[in-house]
CSV table of C-alpha atoms in Angstrom, one decimal:
chain,number,residue,atom,x,y,z
U,1,MET,CA,2.0,37.9,-9.3
U,2,GLY,CA,0.6,34.9,-7.3
U,3,THR,CA,2.5,31.7,-7.8
U,4,ARG,CA,3.8,32.6,-11.3
U,5,ALA,CA,7.5,31.7,-11.7
U,6,LYS,CA,7.8,31.2,-8.0
U,7,ALA,CA,7.7,27.4,-7.9
U,8,TYR,CA,8.7,24.6,-10.2
U,9,ILE,CA,7.8,20.9,-10.3
U,10,VAL,CA,11.2,19.2,-10.7
U,11,GLY,CA,10.4,15.6,-9.7
U,12,ALA,CA,7.5,13.3,-10.4
U,13,TYR,CA,7.0,9.6,-9.9
U,14,GLU,CA,4.1,7.2,-10.1
U,15,HIS,CA,4.2,3.8,-8.3
U,16,PRO,CA,3.9,0.9,-10.8
U,17,THR,CA,1.9,-1.3,-8.5
U,18,ARG,CA,-1.8,-1.6,-8.7
U,19,LYS,CA,-2.1,-4.2,-5.9
U,20,ALA,CA,0.2,-4.0,-3.0
U,21,ASP,CA,-0.3,-7.2,-1.0
U,22,ASP,CA,3.3,-7.2,0.3
U,23,LYS,CA,3.7,-3.5,1.2
U,24,SER,CA,2.5,-1.3,4.0
U,25,LEU,CA,1.0,2.1,3.4
U,26,ALA,CA,4.0,3.8,4.9
U,27,GLN,CA,6.3,1.8,2.6
U,28,LEU,CA,4.4,2.9,-0.4
U,29,HIS,CA,4.8,6.5,0.7
U,30,ALA,CA,8.5,5.9,1.1
U,31,GLU,CA,8.9,4.3,-2.3
U,32,VAL,CA,7.2,7.1,-4.2
U,33,ALA,CA,9.1,9.7,-2.2
U,34,ARG,CA,12.4,8.0,-3.2
U,35,GLY,CA,11.3,7.8,-6.8
U,36,ALA,CA,10.3,11.5,-7.1
U,37,LEU,CA,13.5,12.7,-5.4
U,38,ALA,CA,15.6,10.5,-7.6
U,39,ASP,CA,13.8,11.9,-10.6
U,40,ALA,CA,14.6,15.4,-9.5
U,41,GLY,CA,18.2,14.6,-8.6
U,42,LEU,CA,17.7,15.4,-4.9
U,43,THR,CA,17.9,13.5,-1.7
U,44,LYS,CA,15.7,13.4,1.4
U,45,ASP,CA,18.2,15.6,3.2
U,46,ASP,CA,17.3,18.4,0.7
U,47,VAL,CA,13.6,18.3,1.7
U,48,ASP,CA,12.4,21.0,4.1
U,49,GLY,CA,8.7,20.9,3.4
U,50,TYR,CA,6.4,17.9,3.5
U,51,PHE,CA,2.8,17.5,2.3
U,52,CYS,CA,0.4,14.5,2.4
U,53,ASP,CA,-3.3,14.0,3.4
U,54,THR,CA,-4.6,12.1,6.5
U,55,GLU,CA,-7.0,9.6,5.0
U,56,ALA,CA,-5.4,6.8,7.0
U,57,PRO,CA,-5.9,7.4,10.7
U,58,GLY,CA,-2.6,8.3,12.3
U,59,LEU,CA,-0.7,8.3,9.1
U,60,GLY,CA,-0.3,12.0,8.4
U,61,PRO,CA,2.7,14.3,8.1
U,62,LEU,CA,3.9,13.8,11.6
U,63,SER,CA,4.1,10.0,11.2
U,64,MET,CA,5.6,10.2,7.7
U,65,VAL,CA,8.2,12.8,8.6
U,66,ASP,CA,9.3,10.4,11.3
U,67,TYR,CA,9.2,7.3,9.0
U,68,LEU,CA,11.1,9.0,6.2
U,69,GLY,CA,13.6,10.6,8.5
U,70,LEU,CA,13.0,14.1,7.2
U,71,LYS,CA,13.9,17.4,8.9
U,72,VAL,CA,11.3,19.9,7.8
U,73,ARG,CA,10.2,23.4,8.7
U,74,TYR,CA,6.8,23.3,6.9
U,75,MET,CA,4.0,20.6,6.8
U,76,ASP,CA,0.5,20.5,5.3
U,77,ASN,CA,-2.1,17.8,5.6
U,78,THR,CA,-5.0,19.4,3.6
U,79,ASP,CA,-7.6,16.7,2.8
U,80,THR,CA,-10.2,17.5,0.2
U,81,GLY,CA,-10.5,14.1,-1.3
U,82,GLY,CA,-9.5,13.7,-5.0
U,83,SER,CA,-8.6,17.4,-5.2
U,84,ALA,CA,-6.3,17.4,-2.2
U,85,TYR,CA,-3.0,16.9,-4.0
U,86,LEU,CA,-3.6,19.7,-6.5
U,87,LEU,CA,-4.1,21.9,-3.5
U,88,HIS,CA,-0.9,20.5,-2.0
U,89,VAL,CA,1.1,21.7,-5.1
U,90,ALA,CA,-0.5,25.1,-4.9
U,91,HIS,CA,0.1,25.4,-1.1
U,92,ALA,CA,3.7,24.2,-1.6
U,93,ALA,CA,4.2,27.0,-4.2
U,94,GLN,CA,2.7,29.5,-1.7
U,95,ALA,CA,5.0,28.3,1.1
U,96,ILE,CA,8.0,28.5,-1.2
U,97,ALA,CA,7.1,32.1,-2.3
U,98,GLU,CA,6.8,33.1,1.4
U,99,GLY,CA,10.2,31.6,2.2
U,100,LYS,CA,8.7,28.9,4.5
U,101,CYS,CA,10.5,26.1,2.6
U,102,SER,CA,12.5,25.6,-0.6
U,103,VAL,CA,12.1,21.9,-1.4
U,104,ALA,CA,8.6,20.5,-0.9
U,105,LEU,CA,8.0,16.7,-1.1
U,106,ILE,CA,4.4,15.7,-1.7
U,107,THR,CA,3.4,12.0,-1.4
U,108,LEU,CA,0.3,9.9,-1.9
U,109,ALA,CA,-0.2,6.2,-1.1
U,110,GLY,CA,-3.2,3.9,-0.9
U,111,ARG,CA,-3.9,0.2,-0.8
U,112,PRO,CA,-7.7,-0.2,-0.8
U,113,ARG,CA,-7.5,-3.3,-3.1
U,114,ALA,CA,-5.0,-5.2,-0.9
U,115,ALA,CA,-6.9,-4.3,2.2
U,116,GLY,CA,-10.2,-5.4,0.7
U,117,LEU,CA,-11.9,-2.2,1.7
U,118,ASN,CA,-15.3,-1.2,0.4
U,119,ALA,CA,-15.0,1.8,-1.9
U,120,GLU,CA,-17.9,3.5,-0.1
U,121,PRO,CA,-16.9,5.6,3.0
U,122,VAL,CA,-18.2,4.8,6.4
U,123,VAL,CA,-21.0,7.2,7.3
U,124,ASP,CA,-19.6,10.0,9.5
U,125,TYR,CA,-22.4,11.5,11.5
U,126,ASN,CA,-20.1,14.4,12.5
U,127,ILE,CA,-20.8,15.8,9.0
U,128,PRO,CA,-23.6,18.2,9.8
U,129,ASP,CA,-26.0,17.2,7.0
U,130,MET,CA,-25.4,13.4,7.1
U,131,PRO,CA,-28.1,12.5,9.6
U,132,PHE,CA,-30.6,14.1,7.2
U,133,GLU,CA,-29.2,12.5,4.1
U,134,GLN,CA,-28.5,9.0,5.3
U,135,PRO,CA,-32.2,7.8,5.5
U,136,TYR,CA,-32.2,8.2,1.7
U,137,GLY,CA,-29.2,5.9,1.1
U,138,PRO,CA,-26.7,8.2,-0.6
U,139,THR,CA,-23.5,6.6,-1.9
U,140,VAL,CA,-20.7,8.1,-3.9
U,141,VAL,CA,-21.8,6.5,-7.2
U,142,ASN,CA,-25.5,7.4,-6.9
U,143,THR,CA,-24.8,11.0,-6.1
U,144,TYR,CA,-22.7,11.2,-9.3
U,145,GLY,CA,-25.4,9.3,-11.1
U,146,MET,CA,-27.9,12.0,-10.0
U,147,CYS,CA,-25.6,14.6,-11.6
U,148,ALA,CA,-25.5,12.7,-14.8
U,149,MET,CA,-29.3,12.3,-14.9
U,150,ARG,CA,-29.7,16.0,-14.3
U,151,HIS,CA,-27.3,16.8,-17.1
U,152,MET,CA,-29.2,14.6,-19.5
U,153,HIS,CA,-32.5,16.2,-18.4
U,154,ASP,CA,-31.2,19.8,-18.9
U,155,TRP,CA,-29.1,19.5,-22.0
U,156,GLY,CA,-30.0,16.2,-23.7
U,157,THR,CA,-26.6,14.6,-22.9
U,158,THR,CA,-26.7,10.9,-23.8
U,159,SER,CA,-25.1,7.7,-22.4
U,160,GLU,CA,-23.4,7.3,-25.7
U,161,GLN,CA,-21.7,10.7,-25.3
U,162,LEU,CA,-20.5,9.8,-21.8
U,163,ALA,CA,-19.2,6.5,-23.1
U,164,TRP,CA,-16.8,8.4,-25.4
U,165,ILE,CA,-14.9,9.6,-22.3
U,166,LYS,CA,-14.2,6.0,-21.4
U,167,VAL,CA,-13.3,5.1,-25.0
U,168,ALA,CA,-10.8,7.9,-25.1
U,169,ALA,CA,-9.2,6.8,-21.8
U,170,SER,CA,-8.9,3.2,-23.1
U,171,HIS,CA,-7.2,4.3,-26.3
U,172,HIS,CA,-4.6,6.0,-24.1
U,173,ALA,CA,-4.3,3.2,-21.5
U,174,GLN,CA,-3.4,0.6,-24.2
U,175,HIS,CA,0.1,2.2,-24.3
U,176,ASN,CA,0.6,2.2,-20.5
U,177,PRO,CA,2.1,-1.1,-19.3
U,178,ASN,CA,1.0,-0.3,-15.7
U,179,ALA,CA,-2.6,0.5,-16.5
U,180,MET,CA,-5.2,-1.8,-14.8
U,181,LEU,CA,-7.4,-1.8,-17.9
U,182,ARG,CA,-5.4,-1.8,-21.2
U,183,LYS,CA,-8.1,-3.1,-23.5
U,184,VAL,CA,-9.5,-0.6,-26.0
U,185,VAL,CA,-13.3,-0.4,-25.6
U,186,THR,CA,-16.1,0.9,-27.8
U,187,VAL,CA,-19.2,2.9,-27.0
U,188,GLU,CA,-21.2,-0.3,-27.3
U,189,ASP,CA,-18.9,-2.0,-24.7
U,190,VAL,CA,-19.6,0.7,-22.2
U,191,LEU,CA,-23.3,0.7,-22.8
U,192,ALA,CA,-23.4,-3.1,-22.5
U,193,SER,CA,-21.7,-3.1,-19.1
U,194,PRO,CA,-23.9,-3.5,-16.1
U,195,MET,CA,-25.9,-0.5,-14.8
U,196,ILE,CA,-24.4,0.6,-11.5
U,197,SER,CA,-26.4,3.8,-10.8
U,198,ASP,CA,-28.7,4.9,-13.6
U,199,PRO,CA,-27.5,6.3,-16.0
U,200,LEU,CA,-23.9,5.3,-15.1
U,201,HIS,CA,-22.7,1.8,-16.2
U,202,ARG,CA,-19.8,-0.1,-14.7
U,203,LEU,CA,-17.4,1.2,-17.4
U,204,ASP,CA,-18.5,4.7,-16.6
U,205,CYS,CA,-16.8,4.2,-13.2
U,206,CYS,CA,-13.1,4.4,-12.3
U,207,VAL,CA,-11.0,1.5,-11.2
U,208,VAL,CA,-10.0,1.0,-7.6
U,209,SER,CA,-6.3,0.5,-7.2
U,210,ASP,CA,-3.4,0.5,-4.8
U,211,GLY,CA,-0.3,2.5,-5.4
U,212,GLY,CA,0.4,6.2,-5.3
U,213,GLY,CA,2.7,8.9,-6.5
U,214,ALA,CA,4.9,11.8,-5.4
U,215,LEU,CA,6.0,15.2,-6.6
U,216,VAL,CA,8.9,17.5,-5.7
U,217,VAL,CA,8.3,21.3,-5.9
U,218,THR,CA,11.1,23.7,-5.5
U,219,SER,CA,12.1,27.4,-5.6
U,220,PRO,CA,13.3,28.8,-9.0
U,221,GLU,CA,16.8,29.1,-7.6
U,222,ILE,CA,17.0,25.4,-6.8
U,223,ALA,CA,15.3,24.4,-10.0
U,224,LYS,CA,18.0,26.1,-12.0
U,225,THR,CA,20.7,23.9,-10.4
U,226,LEU,CA,19.0,20.6,-11.4
U,227,LYS,CA,19.6,18.7,-14.6
U,228,ARG,CA,16.0,17.6,-15.0
U,229,PRO,CA,13.6,19.9,-16.9
U,230,GLY,CA,11.4,21.9,-14.6
U,231,VAL,CA,7.7,22.6,-15.0
U,232,ARG,CA,6.7,26.0,-13.9
U,233,LEU,CA,3.4,26.5,-12.0
U,234,ILE,CA,1.8,29.6,-13.3
U,235,GLY,CA,-1.7,29.5,-12.0
U,236,SER,CA,-3.8,27.7,-9.3
U,237,GLY,CA,-7.3,27.8,-7.9
U,238,GLU,CA,-9.3,26.0,-5.3
U,239,ALA,CA,-12.9,26.1,-4.3
U,240,ALA,CA,-15.6,24.2,-2.4
U,241,LYS,CA,-19.3,23.7,-3.4
U,242,HIS,CA,-22.0,22.5,-1.1
U,243,GLN,CA,-25.7,22.3,-0.8
U,244,SER,CA,-26.3,25.9,0.1
U,245,GLY,CA,-28.8,25.1,2.9
U,246,GLY,CA,-30.9,22.9,0.6
U,247,ARG,CA,-30.8,25.1,-2.5
U,248,ILE,CA,-29.0,22.5,-4.5
U,249,ASP,CA,-27.9,23.1,-8.1
U,250,LEU,CA,-26.5,20.0,-9.8
U,251,SER,CA,-25.7,21.7,-13.1
U,252,TYR,CA,-22.1,22.7,-12.3
U,253,SER,CA,-19.2,21.8,-10.1
U,254,ALA,CA,-16.7,23.7,-8.0
U,255,ALA,CA,-14.2,23.5,-10.9
U,256,ALA,CA,-16.1,26.5,-12.3
U,257,TRP,CA,-14.7,28.7,-9.5
U,258,ALA,CA,-11.3,27.0,-9.1
U,259,GLY,CA,-10.7,27.2,-12.9
U,260,GLU,CA,-11.6,30.9,-13.1
U,261,GLN,CA,-9.0,31.6,-10.4
U,262,ALA,CA,-6.3,29.5,-12.1
U,263,PHE,CA,-6.8,31.0,-15.5
U,264,ALA,CA,-6.8,34.6,-14.2
U,265,GLU,CA,-3.6,34.0,-12.3
U,266,ALA,CA,-1.9,32.3,-15.2
U,267,GLY,CA,-3.1,34.9,-17.7
U,268,VAL,CA,-4.1,32.3,-20.3
U,269,LYS,CA,-7.4,31.1,-21.7
U,270,PRO,CA,-8.9,27.5,-22.0
U,271,ALA,CA,-8.2,27.7,-25.8
U,272,ASP,CA,-4.4,28.0,-25.0
U,273,ILE,CA,-4.2,24.7,-23.2
U,274,LYS,CA,-2.5,21.9,-25.2
U,275,TYR,CA,-3.2,19.1,-22.8
U,276,ALA,CA,-5.6,18.5,-19.9
U,277,SER,CA,-5.5,16.1,-17.0
U,278,ILE,CA,-9.2,15.9,-15.9
U,279,TYR,CA,-10.2,14.0,-12.7
U,280,ASP,CA,-12.3,11.1,-13.9
U,281,SER,CA,-13.8,9.2,-10.9
U,282,PHE,CA,-16.8,8.8,-13.3
U,283,THR,CA,-17.4,9.8,-16.9
U,284,ILE,CA,-19.8,12.6,-15.7
U,285,THR,CA,-17.1,14.0,-13.4
U,286,ALA,CA,-14.8,14.6,-16.4
U,287,LEU,CA,-17.6,15.9,-18.6
U,288,MET,CA,-18.8,18.5,-16.1
U,289,GLN,CA,-15.3,19.7,-15.4
U,290,ILE,CA,-14.6,20.2,-19.1
U,291,GLU,CA,-17.6,22.5,-19.3
U,292,ASP,CA,-17.0,24.3,-16.0
U,293,LEU,CA,-13.3,25.0,-17.0
U,294,GLY,CA,-14.5,26.7,-20.1
U,295,PHE,CA,-13.3,24.2,-22.8
U,296,CYS,CA,-16.8,24.3,-24.1
U,297,ALA,CA,-20.1,26.0,-23.2
U,298,LYS,CA,-22.3,24.6,-20.5
U,299,GLY,CA,-24.5,21.8,-22.0
U,300,GLU,CA,-22.1,21.3,-24.9
U,301,GLY,CA,-19.9,18.8,-23.1
U,302,GLY,CA,-21.6,15.7,-24.6
U,303,ARG,CA,-21.0,16.9,-28.2
U,304,PHE,CA,-17.5,18.1,-27.3
U,305,VAL,CA,-16.3,14.7,-26.1
U,306,ALA,CA,-18.1,12.6,-28.7
U,307,ASP,CA,-16.5,11.0,-31.7
U,308,GLY,CA,-13.0,10.9,-30.2
U,309,GLY,CA,-12.9,14.5,-29.0
U,310,LEU,CA,-10.5,13.7,-26.1
U,311,ILE,CA,-8.2,11.2,-27.9
U,312,SER,CA,-4.6,12.4,-28.3
U,313,GLY,CA,-3.6,13.2,-31.9
U,314,VAL,CA,-7.2,13.4,-33.2
U,315,GLY,CA,-9.4,15.1,-30.7
U,316,ARG,CA,-10.1,18.7,-29.7
U,317,LEU,CA,-8.6,18.3,-26.2
U,318,PRO,CA,-6.1,15.5,-25.5
U,319,PHE,CA,-6.9,14.3,-22.0
U,320,ASN,CA,-5.6,11.7,-19.5
U,321,THR,CA,-3.0,10.2,-21.7
U,322,ASP,CA,-2.0,7.7,-19.1
U,323,GLY,CA,-5.5,6.2,-19.1
U,324,GLY,CA,-6.7,8.2,-16.1
U,325,GLY,CA,-8.8,6.9,-13.2
U,326,LEU,CA,-11.1,5.2,-15.7
U,327,CYS,CA,-8.4,2.8,-16.9
U,328,ASN,CA,-5.0,3.4,-15.3
U,329,ASN,CA,-5.3,3.8,-11.5
U,330,HIS,CA,-7.2,5.5,-8.8
U,331,PRO,CA,-5.3,5.0,-5.5
U,332,ALA,CA,-7.1,5.6,-2.2
U,333,ASN,CA,-9.8,7.9,-3.6
U,334,ARG,CA,-7.1,10.5,-4.0
U,335,GLY,CA,-6.1,10.2,-7.6
U,336,GLY,CA,-5.5,13.9,-8.2
U,337,ILE,CA,-1.7,13.5,-7.9
U,338,THR,CA,-1.7,11.2,-10.9
U,339,LYS,CA,-3.2,14.0,-12.9
U,340,VAL,CA,-0.3,16.3,-12.1
U,341,ILE,CA,2.2,13.6,-12.8
U,342,GLU,CA,0.9,12.9,-16.3
U,343,ALA,CA,0.8,16.7,-17.0
U,344,VAL,CA,4.4,16.9,-16.0
U,345,ARG,CA,5.3,14.0,-18.4
U,346,GLN,CA,3.5,15.8,-21.2
U,347,LEU,CA,5.3,19.1,-20.6
U,348,ARG,CA,8.6,17.4,-20.4
U,349,GLY,CA,7.9,15.5,-23.6
U,350,GLU,CA,8.2,12.2,-21.7
U,351,ALA,CA,4.7,10.7,-22.2
U,352,HIS,CA,4.4,7.6,-24.4
U,353,PRO,CA,5.2,8.5,-28.0
U,354,ALA,CA,1.8,7.3,-29.1
U,355,VAL,CA,0.0,9.8,-26.9
U,356,GLN,CA,2.6,12.6,-26.5
U,357,VAL,CA,1.0,15.9,-27.5
U,358,LYS,CA,3.0,17.8,-30.1
U,359,ASP,CA,4.6,21.0,-28.9
U,360,CYS,CA,3.0,20.7,-25.5
U,361,ASP,CA,4.0,23.8,-23.7
U,362,LEU,CA,0.9,24.5,-21.6
U,363,ALA,CA,-1.1,22.0,-19.5
U,364,LEU,CA,-3.9,22.0,-17.0
U,365,ALA,CA,-4.7,19.5,-14.2
U,366,SER,CA,-8.1,19.5,-12.5
U,367,GLY,CA,-9.1,17.5,-9.4
U,368,MET,CA,-12.4,16.8,-7.8
U,369,GLY,CA,-12.9,15.5,-4.3
U,370,GLY,CA,-16.0,14.5,-2.3
U,371,TRP,CA,-19.5,13.9,-3.6
U,372,MET,CA,-20.3,16.0,-6.6
U,373,GLY,CA,-24.0,15.7,-5.8
U,374,SER,CA,-23.5,17.4,-2.5
U,375,ARG,CA,-20.3,18.7,-0.9
U,376,HIS,CA,-17.1,18.6,-2.8
U,377,GLY,CA,-13.8,20.5,-3.4
U,378,ALA,CA,-12.0,21.3,-6.6
U,379,GLY,CA,-8.4,22.2,-7.4
U,380,VAL,CA,-6.9,23.4,-10.7
U,381,LEU,CA,-3.3,23.9,-11.7
U,382,ILE,CA,-1.9,25.5,-14.9
U,383,MET,CA,1.7,24.6,-15.7
U,384,GLU,CA,4.0,25.5,-18.5
U,385,ARG,CA,7.2,24.0,-20.0
U,386,ASN,CA,10.3,25.7,-18.8
U,387,ASP,CA,12.5,26.3,-21.9
């Protein structure tokens, strides 16, 4: 049975700030926690499970349980980058099913803009392969650029097709008052923006923002007592992909394995999904997940997303209706939680009217963390509206 019908997302909140000059990281965590609990109709005293990552040294579950004044019997600090918070939702559902907790609070916060931090991570030579990679100058963007170049070589994907992903995100972001980039752009605009890592242009890259978000996951028994509509988690999957001792295949991502798990557990097919939140650190990140999740065949992603294929109301697969990481926000390199939040909005019928998917009863959220050109993790959630 897995997680089917054993856990519900009953609270969701996204912080409105995109630059938090006057707030600490812990304060952002507290504000999103308060927002999600209020959305659910619960209080901090109801929480008995807490989940966050440990990107900021010392600011993990122990520190935040203390800061928030929580009394919990279950904690989780899984950190797989941008996929971490999808794993947190799945792990919360598992903990609830096992009776380890009944109300799980999940919080994300980040302030890289306010702190003036470089988006590239500090090289950690404790990572086994890093001493061998570093002489060649890898960065996040050029490892994703490498994947994009390989995709173009293997399947004839074009920069114009990748640009359509940004165009779709911008069409959605114009309706989001909190989005960092609300201007609708064209394919020509994307191609005219500066080249960052060939073939990726600046507008192929996500924004860097402060902010965060939170979710509340509960048992079915508690969900039934709440006035807010619950969203049932019916399938989840997680996977890691690495370099296989040097036998590197850049043609697919770990989402291929994570998605297979999630669809099998949910008992549905990609064609059944009405709305998809797809992690979009770069346009190529989204395109490869769309293929690997089975929304189209491998190599067909470019044609699938072209000509508005991802725009709500007109496209084949409405995606990232809040503007996603490409236009809305991408807090602390952990933007996966925002993918779940927008999926919850869609299933509740609470997305902006201009982008709300009609009769949205089944949604998917997919997250990617790490470097897609080397080691990375994927998390996939499938959720349904609770009628």
